[in-house]
mmCIF file of C-alpha atoms in Angstrom:
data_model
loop_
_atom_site.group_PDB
_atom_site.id
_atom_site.type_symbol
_atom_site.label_atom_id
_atom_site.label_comp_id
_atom_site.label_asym_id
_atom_site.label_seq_id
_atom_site.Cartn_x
_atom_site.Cartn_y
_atom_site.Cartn_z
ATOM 1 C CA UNK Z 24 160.297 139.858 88.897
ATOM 2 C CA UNK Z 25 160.893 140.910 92.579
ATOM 3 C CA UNK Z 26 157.822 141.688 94.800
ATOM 4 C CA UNK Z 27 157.728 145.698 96.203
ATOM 5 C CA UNK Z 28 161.101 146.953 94.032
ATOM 6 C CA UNK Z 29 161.387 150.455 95.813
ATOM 7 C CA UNK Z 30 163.992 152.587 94.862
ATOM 8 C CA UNK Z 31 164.736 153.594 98.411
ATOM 9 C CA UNK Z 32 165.408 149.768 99.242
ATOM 10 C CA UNK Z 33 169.138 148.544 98.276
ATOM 11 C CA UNK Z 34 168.696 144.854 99.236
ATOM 12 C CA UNK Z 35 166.264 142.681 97.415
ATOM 13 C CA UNK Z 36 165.380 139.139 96.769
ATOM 14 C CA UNK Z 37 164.115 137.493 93.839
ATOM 15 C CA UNK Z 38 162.166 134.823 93.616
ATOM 16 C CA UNK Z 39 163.210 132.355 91.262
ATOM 17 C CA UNK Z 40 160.064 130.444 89.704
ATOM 18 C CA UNK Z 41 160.814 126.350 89.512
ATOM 19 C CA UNK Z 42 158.831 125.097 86.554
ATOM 20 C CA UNK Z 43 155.726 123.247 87.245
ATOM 21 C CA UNK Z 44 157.539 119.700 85.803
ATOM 22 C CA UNK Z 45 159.935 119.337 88.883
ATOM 23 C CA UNK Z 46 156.646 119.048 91.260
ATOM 24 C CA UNK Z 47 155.415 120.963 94.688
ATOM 25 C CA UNK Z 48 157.345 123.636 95.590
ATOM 26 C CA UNK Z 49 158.418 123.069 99.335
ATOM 27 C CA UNK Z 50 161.109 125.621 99.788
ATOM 28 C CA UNK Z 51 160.940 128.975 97.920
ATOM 29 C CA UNK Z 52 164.108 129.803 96.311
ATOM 30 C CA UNK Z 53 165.292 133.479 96.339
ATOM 31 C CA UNK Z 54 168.626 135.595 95.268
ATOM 32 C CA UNK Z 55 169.765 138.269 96.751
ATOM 33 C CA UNK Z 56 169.954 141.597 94.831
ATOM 34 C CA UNK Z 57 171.853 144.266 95.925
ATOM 35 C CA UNK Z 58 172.119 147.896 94.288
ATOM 36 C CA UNK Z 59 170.244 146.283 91.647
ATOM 37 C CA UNK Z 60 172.900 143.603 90.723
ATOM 38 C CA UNK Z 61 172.431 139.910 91.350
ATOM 39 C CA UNK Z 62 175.207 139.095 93.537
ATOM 40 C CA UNK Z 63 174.562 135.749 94.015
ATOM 41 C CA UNK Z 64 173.211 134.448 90.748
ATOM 42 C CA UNK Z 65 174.819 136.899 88.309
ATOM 43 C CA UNK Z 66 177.546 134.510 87.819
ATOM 44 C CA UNK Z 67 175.128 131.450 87.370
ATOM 45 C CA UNK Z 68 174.917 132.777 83.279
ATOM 46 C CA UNK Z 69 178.881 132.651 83.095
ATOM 47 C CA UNK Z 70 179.525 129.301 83.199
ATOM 48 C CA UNK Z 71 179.064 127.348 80.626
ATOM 49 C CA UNK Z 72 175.977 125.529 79.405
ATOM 50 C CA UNK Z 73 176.507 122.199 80.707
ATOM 51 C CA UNK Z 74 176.942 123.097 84.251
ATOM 52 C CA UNK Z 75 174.399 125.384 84.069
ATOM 53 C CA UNK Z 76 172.004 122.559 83.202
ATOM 54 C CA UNK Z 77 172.995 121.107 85.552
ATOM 55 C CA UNK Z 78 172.850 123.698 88.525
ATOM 56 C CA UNK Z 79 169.682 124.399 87.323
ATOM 57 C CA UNK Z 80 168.529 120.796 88.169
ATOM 58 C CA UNK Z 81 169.947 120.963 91.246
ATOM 59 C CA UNK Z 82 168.510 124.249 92.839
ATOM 60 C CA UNK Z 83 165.036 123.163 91.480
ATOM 61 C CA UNK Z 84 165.285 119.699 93.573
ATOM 62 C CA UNK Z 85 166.383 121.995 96.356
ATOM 63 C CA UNK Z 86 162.754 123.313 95.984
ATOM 64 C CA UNK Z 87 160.961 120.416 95.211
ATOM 65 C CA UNK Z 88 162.333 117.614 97.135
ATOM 66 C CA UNK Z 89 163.240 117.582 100.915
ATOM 67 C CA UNK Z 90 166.539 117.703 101.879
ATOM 68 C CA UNK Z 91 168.186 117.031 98.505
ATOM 69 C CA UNK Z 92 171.611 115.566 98.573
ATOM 70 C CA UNK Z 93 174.567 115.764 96.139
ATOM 71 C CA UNK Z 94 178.079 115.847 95.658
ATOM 72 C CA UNK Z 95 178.760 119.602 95.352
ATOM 73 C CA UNK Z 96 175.773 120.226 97.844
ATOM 74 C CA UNK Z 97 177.645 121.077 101.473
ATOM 75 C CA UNK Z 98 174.655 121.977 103.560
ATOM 76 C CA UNK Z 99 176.801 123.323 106.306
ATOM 77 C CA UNK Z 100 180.635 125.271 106.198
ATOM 78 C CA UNK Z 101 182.798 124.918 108.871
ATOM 79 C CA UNK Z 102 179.713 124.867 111.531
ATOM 80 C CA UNK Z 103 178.263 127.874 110.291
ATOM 81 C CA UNK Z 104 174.673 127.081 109.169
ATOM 82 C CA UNK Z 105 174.916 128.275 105.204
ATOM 83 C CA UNK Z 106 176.243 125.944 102.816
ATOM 84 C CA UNK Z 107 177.376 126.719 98.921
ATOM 85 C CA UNK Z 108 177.091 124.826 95.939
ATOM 86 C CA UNK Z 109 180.063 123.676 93.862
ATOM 87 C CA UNK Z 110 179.602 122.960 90.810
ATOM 88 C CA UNK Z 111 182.933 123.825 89.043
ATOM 89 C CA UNK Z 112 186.374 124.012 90.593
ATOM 90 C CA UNK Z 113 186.964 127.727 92.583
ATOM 91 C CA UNK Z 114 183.215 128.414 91.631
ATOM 92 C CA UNK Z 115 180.803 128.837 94.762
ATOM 93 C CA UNK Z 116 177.331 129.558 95.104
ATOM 94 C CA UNK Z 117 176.431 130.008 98.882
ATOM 95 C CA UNK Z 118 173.385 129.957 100.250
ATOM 96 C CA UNK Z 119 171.217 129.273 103.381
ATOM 97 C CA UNK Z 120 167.795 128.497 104.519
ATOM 98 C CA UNK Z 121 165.339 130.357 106.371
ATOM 99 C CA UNK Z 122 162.473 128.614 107.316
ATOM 100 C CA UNK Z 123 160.843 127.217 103.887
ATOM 101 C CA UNK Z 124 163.116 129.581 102.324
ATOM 102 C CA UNK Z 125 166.775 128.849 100.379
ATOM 103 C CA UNK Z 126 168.414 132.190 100.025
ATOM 104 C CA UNK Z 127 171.232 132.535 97.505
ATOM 105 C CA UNK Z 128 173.441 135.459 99.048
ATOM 106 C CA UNK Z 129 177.148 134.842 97.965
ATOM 107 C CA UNK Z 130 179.507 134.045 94.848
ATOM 108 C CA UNK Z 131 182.623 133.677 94.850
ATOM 109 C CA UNK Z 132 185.382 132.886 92.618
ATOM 110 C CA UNK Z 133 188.942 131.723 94.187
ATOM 111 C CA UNK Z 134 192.082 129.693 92.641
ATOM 112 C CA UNK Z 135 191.654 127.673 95.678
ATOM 113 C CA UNK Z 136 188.835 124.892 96.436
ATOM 114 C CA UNK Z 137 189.334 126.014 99.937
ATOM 115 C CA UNK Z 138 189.590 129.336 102.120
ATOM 116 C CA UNK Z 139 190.467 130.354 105.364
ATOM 117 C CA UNK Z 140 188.655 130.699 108.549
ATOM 118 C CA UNK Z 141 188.520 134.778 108.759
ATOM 119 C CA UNK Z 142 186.535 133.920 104.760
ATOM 120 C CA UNK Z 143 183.847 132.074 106.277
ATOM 121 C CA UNK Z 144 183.611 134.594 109.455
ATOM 122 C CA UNK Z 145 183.058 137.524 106.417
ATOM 123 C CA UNK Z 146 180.418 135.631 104.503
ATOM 124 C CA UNK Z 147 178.666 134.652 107.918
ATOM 125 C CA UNK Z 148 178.473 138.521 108.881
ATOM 126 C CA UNK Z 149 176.947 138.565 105.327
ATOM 127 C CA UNK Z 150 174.722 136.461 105.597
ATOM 128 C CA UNK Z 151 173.489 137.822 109.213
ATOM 129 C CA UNK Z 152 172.917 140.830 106.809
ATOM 130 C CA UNK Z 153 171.059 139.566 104.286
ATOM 131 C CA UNK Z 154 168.671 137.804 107.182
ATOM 132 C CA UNK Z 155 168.182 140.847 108.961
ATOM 133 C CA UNK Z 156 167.135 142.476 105.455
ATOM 134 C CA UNK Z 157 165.150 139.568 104.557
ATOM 135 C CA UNK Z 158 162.966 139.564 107.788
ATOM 136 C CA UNK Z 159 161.919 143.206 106.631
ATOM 137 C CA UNK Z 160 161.443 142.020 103.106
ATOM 138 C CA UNK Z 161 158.723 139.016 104.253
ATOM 139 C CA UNK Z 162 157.172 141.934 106.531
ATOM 140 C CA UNK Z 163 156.863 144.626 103.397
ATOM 141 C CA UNK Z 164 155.200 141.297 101.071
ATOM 142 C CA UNK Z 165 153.264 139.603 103.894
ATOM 143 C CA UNK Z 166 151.164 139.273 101.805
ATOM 144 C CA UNK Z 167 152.735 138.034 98.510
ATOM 145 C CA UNK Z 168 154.972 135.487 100.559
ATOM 146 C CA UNK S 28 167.733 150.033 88.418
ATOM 147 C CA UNK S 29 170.390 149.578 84.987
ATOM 148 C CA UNK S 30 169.010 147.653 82.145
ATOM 149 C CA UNK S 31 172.165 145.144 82.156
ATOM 150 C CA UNK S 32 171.467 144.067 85.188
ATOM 151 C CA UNK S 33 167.358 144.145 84.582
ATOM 152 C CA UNK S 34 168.028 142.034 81.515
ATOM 153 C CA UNK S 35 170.365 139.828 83.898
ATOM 154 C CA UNK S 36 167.672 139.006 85.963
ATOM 155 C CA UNK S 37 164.975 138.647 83.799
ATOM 156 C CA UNK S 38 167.677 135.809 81.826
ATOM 157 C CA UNK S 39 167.922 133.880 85.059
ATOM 158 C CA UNK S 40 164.470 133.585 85.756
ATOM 159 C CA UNK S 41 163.422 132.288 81.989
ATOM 160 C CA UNK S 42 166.367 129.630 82.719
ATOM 161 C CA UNK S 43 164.875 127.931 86.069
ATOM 162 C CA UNK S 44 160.808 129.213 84.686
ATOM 163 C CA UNK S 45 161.297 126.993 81.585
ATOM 164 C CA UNK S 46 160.716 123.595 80.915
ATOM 165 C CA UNK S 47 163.948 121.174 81.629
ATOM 166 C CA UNK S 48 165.834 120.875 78.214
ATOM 167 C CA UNK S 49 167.032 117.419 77.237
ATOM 168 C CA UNK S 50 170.725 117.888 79.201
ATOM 169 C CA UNK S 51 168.954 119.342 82.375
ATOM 170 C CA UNK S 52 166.586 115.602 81.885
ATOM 171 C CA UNK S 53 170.158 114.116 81.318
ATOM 172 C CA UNK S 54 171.757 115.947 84.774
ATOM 173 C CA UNK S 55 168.282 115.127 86.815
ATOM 174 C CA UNK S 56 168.894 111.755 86.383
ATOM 175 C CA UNK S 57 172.580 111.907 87.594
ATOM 176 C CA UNK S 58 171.695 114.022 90.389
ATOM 177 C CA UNK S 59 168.607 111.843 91.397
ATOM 178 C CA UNK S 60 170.806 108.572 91.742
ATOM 179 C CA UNK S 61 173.525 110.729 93.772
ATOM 180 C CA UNK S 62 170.810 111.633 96.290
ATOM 181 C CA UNK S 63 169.377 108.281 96.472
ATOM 182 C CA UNK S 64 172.767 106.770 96.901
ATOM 183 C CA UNK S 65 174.294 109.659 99.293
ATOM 184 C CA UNK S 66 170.414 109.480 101.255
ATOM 185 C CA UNK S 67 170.524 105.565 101.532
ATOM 186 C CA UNK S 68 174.419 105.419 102.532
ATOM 187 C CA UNK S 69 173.546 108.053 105.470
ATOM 188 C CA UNK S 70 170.962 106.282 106.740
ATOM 189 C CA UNK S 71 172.694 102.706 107.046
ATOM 190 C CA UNK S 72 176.012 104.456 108.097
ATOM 191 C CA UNK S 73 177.331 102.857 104.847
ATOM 192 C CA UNK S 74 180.820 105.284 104.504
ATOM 193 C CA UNK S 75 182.633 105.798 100.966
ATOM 194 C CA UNK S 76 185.279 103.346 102.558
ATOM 195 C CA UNK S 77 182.686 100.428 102.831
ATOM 196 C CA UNK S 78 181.568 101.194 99.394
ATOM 197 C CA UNK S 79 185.213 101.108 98.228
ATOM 198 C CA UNK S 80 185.335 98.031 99.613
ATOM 199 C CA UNK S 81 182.565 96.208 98.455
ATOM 200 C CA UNK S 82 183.181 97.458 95.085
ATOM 201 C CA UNK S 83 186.545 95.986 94.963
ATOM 202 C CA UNK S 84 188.068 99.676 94.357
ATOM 203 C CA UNK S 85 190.429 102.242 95.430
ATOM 204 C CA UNK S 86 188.948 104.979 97.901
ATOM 205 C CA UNK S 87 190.247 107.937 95.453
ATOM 206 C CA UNK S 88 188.400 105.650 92.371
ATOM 207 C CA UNK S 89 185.168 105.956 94.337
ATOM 208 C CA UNK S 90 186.094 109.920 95.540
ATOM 209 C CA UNK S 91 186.491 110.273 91.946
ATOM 210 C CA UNK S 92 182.706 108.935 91.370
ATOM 211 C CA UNK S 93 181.446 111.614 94.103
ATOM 212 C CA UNK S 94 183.149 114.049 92.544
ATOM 213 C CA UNK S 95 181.861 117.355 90.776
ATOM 214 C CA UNK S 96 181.230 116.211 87.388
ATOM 215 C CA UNK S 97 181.947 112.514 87.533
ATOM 216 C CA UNK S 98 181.919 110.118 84.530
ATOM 217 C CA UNK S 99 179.157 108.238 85.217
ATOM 218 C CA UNK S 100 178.039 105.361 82.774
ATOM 219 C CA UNK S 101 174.654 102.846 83.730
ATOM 220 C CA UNK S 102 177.292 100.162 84.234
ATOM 221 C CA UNK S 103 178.660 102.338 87.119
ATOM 222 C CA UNK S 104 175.279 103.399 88.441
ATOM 223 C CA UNK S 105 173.885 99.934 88.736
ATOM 224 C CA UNK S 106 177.490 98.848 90.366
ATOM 225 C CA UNK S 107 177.462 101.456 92.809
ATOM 226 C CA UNK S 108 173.566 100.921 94.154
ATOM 227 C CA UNK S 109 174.024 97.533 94.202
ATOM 228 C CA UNK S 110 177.420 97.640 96.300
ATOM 229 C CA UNK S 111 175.111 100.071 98.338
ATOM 230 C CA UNK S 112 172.329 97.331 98.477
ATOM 231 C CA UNK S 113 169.746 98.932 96.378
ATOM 232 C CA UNK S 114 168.529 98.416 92.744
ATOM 233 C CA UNK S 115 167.764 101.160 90.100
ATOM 234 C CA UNK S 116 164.952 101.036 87.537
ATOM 235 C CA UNK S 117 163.584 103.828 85.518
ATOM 236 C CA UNK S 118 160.210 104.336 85.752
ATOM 237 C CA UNK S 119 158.169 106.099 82.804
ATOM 238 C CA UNK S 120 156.888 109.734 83.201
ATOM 239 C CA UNK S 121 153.357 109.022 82.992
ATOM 240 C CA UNK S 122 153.851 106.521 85.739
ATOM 241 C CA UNK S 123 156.291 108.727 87.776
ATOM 242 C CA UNK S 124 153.383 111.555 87.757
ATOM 243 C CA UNK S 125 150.935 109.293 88.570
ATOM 244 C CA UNK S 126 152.771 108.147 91.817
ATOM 245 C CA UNK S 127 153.902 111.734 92.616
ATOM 246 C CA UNK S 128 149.990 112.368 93.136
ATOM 247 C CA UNK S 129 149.638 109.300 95.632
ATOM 248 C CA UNK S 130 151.929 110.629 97.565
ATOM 249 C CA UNK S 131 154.241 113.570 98.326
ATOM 250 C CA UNK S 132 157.947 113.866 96.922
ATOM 251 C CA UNK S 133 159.357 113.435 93.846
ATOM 252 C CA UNK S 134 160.271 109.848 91.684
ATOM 253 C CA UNK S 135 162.579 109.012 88.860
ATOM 254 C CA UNK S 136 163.923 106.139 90.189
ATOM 255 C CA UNK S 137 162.503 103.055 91.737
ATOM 256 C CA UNK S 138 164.517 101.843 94.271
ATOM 257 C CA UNK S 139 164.801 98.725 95.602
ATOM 258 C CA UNK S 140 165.388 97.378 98.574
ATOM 259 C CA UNK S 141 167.729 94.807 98.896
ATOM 260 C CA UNK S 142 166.798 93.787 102.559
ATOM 261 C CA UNK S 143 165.082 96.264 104.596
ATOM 262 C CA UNK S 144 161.869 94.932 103.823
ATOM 263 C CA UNK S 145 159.197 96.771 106.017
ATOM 264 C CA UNK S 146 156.555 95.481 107.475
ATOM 265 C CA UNK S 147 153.957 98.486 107.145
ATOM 266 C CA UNK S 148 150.221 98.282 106.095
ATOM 267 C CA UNK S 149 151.388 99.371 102.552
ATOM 268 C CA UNK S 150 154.106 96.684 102.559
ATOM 269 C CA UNK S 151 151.817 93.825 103.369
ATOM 270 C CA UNK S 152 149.423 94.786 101.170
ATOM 271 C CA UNK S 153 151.463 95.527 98.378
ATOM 272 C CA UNK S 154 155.353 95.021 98.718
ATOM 273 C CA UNK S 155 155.902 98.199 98.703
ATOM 274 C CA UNK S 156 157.246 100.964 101.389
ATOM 275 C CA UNK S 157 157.889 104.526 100.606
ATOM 276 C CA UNK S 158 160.873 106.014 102.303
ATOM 277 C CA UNK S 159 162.596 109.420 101.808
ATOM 278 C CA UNK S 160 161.459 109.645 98.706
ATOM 279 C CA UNK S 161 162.539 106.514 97.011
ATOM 280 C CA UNK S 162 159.996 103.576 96.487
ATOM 281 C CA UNK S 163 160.790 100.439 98.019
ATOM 282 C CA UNK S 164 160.615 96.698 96.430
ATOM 283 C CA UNK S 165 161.953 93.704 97.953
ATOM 284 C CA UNK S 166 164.618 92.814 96.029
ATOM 285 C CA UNK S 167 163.169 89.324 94.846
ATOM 286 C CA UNK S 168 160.491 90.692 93.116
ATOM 287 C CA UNK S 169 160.215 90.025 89.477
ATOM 288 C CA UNK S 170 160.700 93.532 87.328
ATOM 289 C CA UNK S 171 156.741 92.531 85.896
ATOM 290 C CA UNK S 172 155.796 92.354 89.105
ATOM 291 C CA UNK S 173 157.662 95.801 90.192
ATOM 292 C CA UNK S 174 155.557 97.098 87.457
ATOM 293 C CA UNK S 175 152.179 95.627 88.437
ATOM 294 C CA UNK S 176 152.572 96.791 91.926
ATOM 295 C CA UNK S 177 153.412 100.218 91.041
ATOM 296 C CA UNK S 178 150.451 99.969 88.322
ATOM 297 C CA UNK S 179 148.278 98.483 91.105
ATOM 298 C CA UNK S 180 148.826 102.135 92.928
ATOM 299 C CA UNK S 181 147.585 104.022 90.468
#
């Protein structure tokens, strides 16, 4: 469960525990949860089985192994420095890394496998947001982290 | 906090907390080979247009390997690492664990080599180089003596 869940806090992140089999942890994996919903991950229990096996592979070789490739792994959108994961048509899981961190801070859902400019600018101002509130979250569990 | 959303997240942290069910083993694999191939092509500059045409294919047949849930048979595995210039092997768990205490990273795979043969301490002692996480054989080598060298590691 999340580390320091105060109710006065709207922003958290949850650590999501890789199982021991997949090896050393080298980047911790969090999601971001905001007003006590998981934005980012929610979705993750929608799809269907399958892909979720398969997701599930992939974020825990984001942890374990160093810069993991794959298919519907874009490390980088449009020269912003977040990337998503893909792993169904018009179903994206963004994310981006701070420091030994991968942060999952975005879903999104769109008939399209693409999206304009002005939807990347948006989820960059996001994400700006969820690093600002993640800086304060490593300095209230400086100790846990 | 509501208890939907409690139970939400306590759902998706039993999913990546427990141990990989047979169909996560099944994607690992898959994944594993994509990030060998997709590592080793970056590194020789090796585009999905070369591979296309060392494969003898179209360059939407091999778009349509990359893509997000491809069909992907042994038969197309072993074509597309060789046209890449490596060789694929699966190595057992035991072995795979005790490699992954030798050194850091993560193995399913061995991969070979086809010519970048190193010439490191650990090659010339044992034929064997590790790079970005995939273990290196020249390509010559016998599969028993793959084996014994990875054995002779452990």
């Amino acid at each position: 469960m999340p580390i320091n869940f105060k109710s006065d806090v709207k922003v958290h992140f949850c650590e999501i525990k890789i199982h021991s089999s997949y090896g050393k942890v080298l980047n911790r994996i969090y999601h971001v949860v905001e007003n006590g919903h998981p934005i980012a991950l929610g979705p993750f229990k929608d799809i269907n089985q399958d892909i979720q096996d398969k997701v599930k592979d992939l974020i825990s070789k984001m942890a374990t192994v160093k810069d993991y490739q794959a298919p519907i792994i874009k490390n980088h959108l449009k020269g912003y420095d977040f990337g998503e994961i893909c792993p169904k048509p018009h179903r994206f899981f963004f994310f981006h890394k701070y420091g030994t961190n991968l942060i999952f801070f975005g879903y999104a859902l769109k008939k399209k496998d693409s999206f304009p400019d002005s939807f990347y600018a948006k989820l960059n101002k996001e994400k700006e947001r969820y690093e600002s509130e993640f800086e304060k979250f490593i300095a209230r569990n400086r100790r846990n982290i | 906090m509501k208890a939907n959303s409690r139970n939400l997240l306590q759902e998706i942290e039993e999913i990546f907390s427990e141990a990989p069910s047979a169909n996560q083993k099944a994607w690992g694999i898959t994944n594993d080979f994509y990030h060998f191939i997709l590592s080793h092509m970056e590194k020789e500059g090796i585009s999905k247009a070369d591979l296309a045409k060392k494969l003898g294919r179209s360059r939407s047949a091999i778009s349509q390997m990359f893509n997000k849930n491809p069909n992907l048979t042994v038969r197309k595995m072993v074509g597309i690492a060789d046209a890449v210039g490596l060789d694929i092997a699966i190595v057992p768990t035991e072995l795979k664990q005790e490699l992954s205490k030798k050194i850091e990273g993560k193995y399913f795979f061995v991969v070979v080599s086809a010519g970048s043969y190193r010439q490191d301490k650990v090659a010339k002692q044992n034929a064997i180089t590790f790079q970005n996480g995939a273990l290196n054989l020249e390509a010559h080598c016998s599969m028993v003596s793959k084996y014994k060298a990875i054995e002779s590691l452990c």
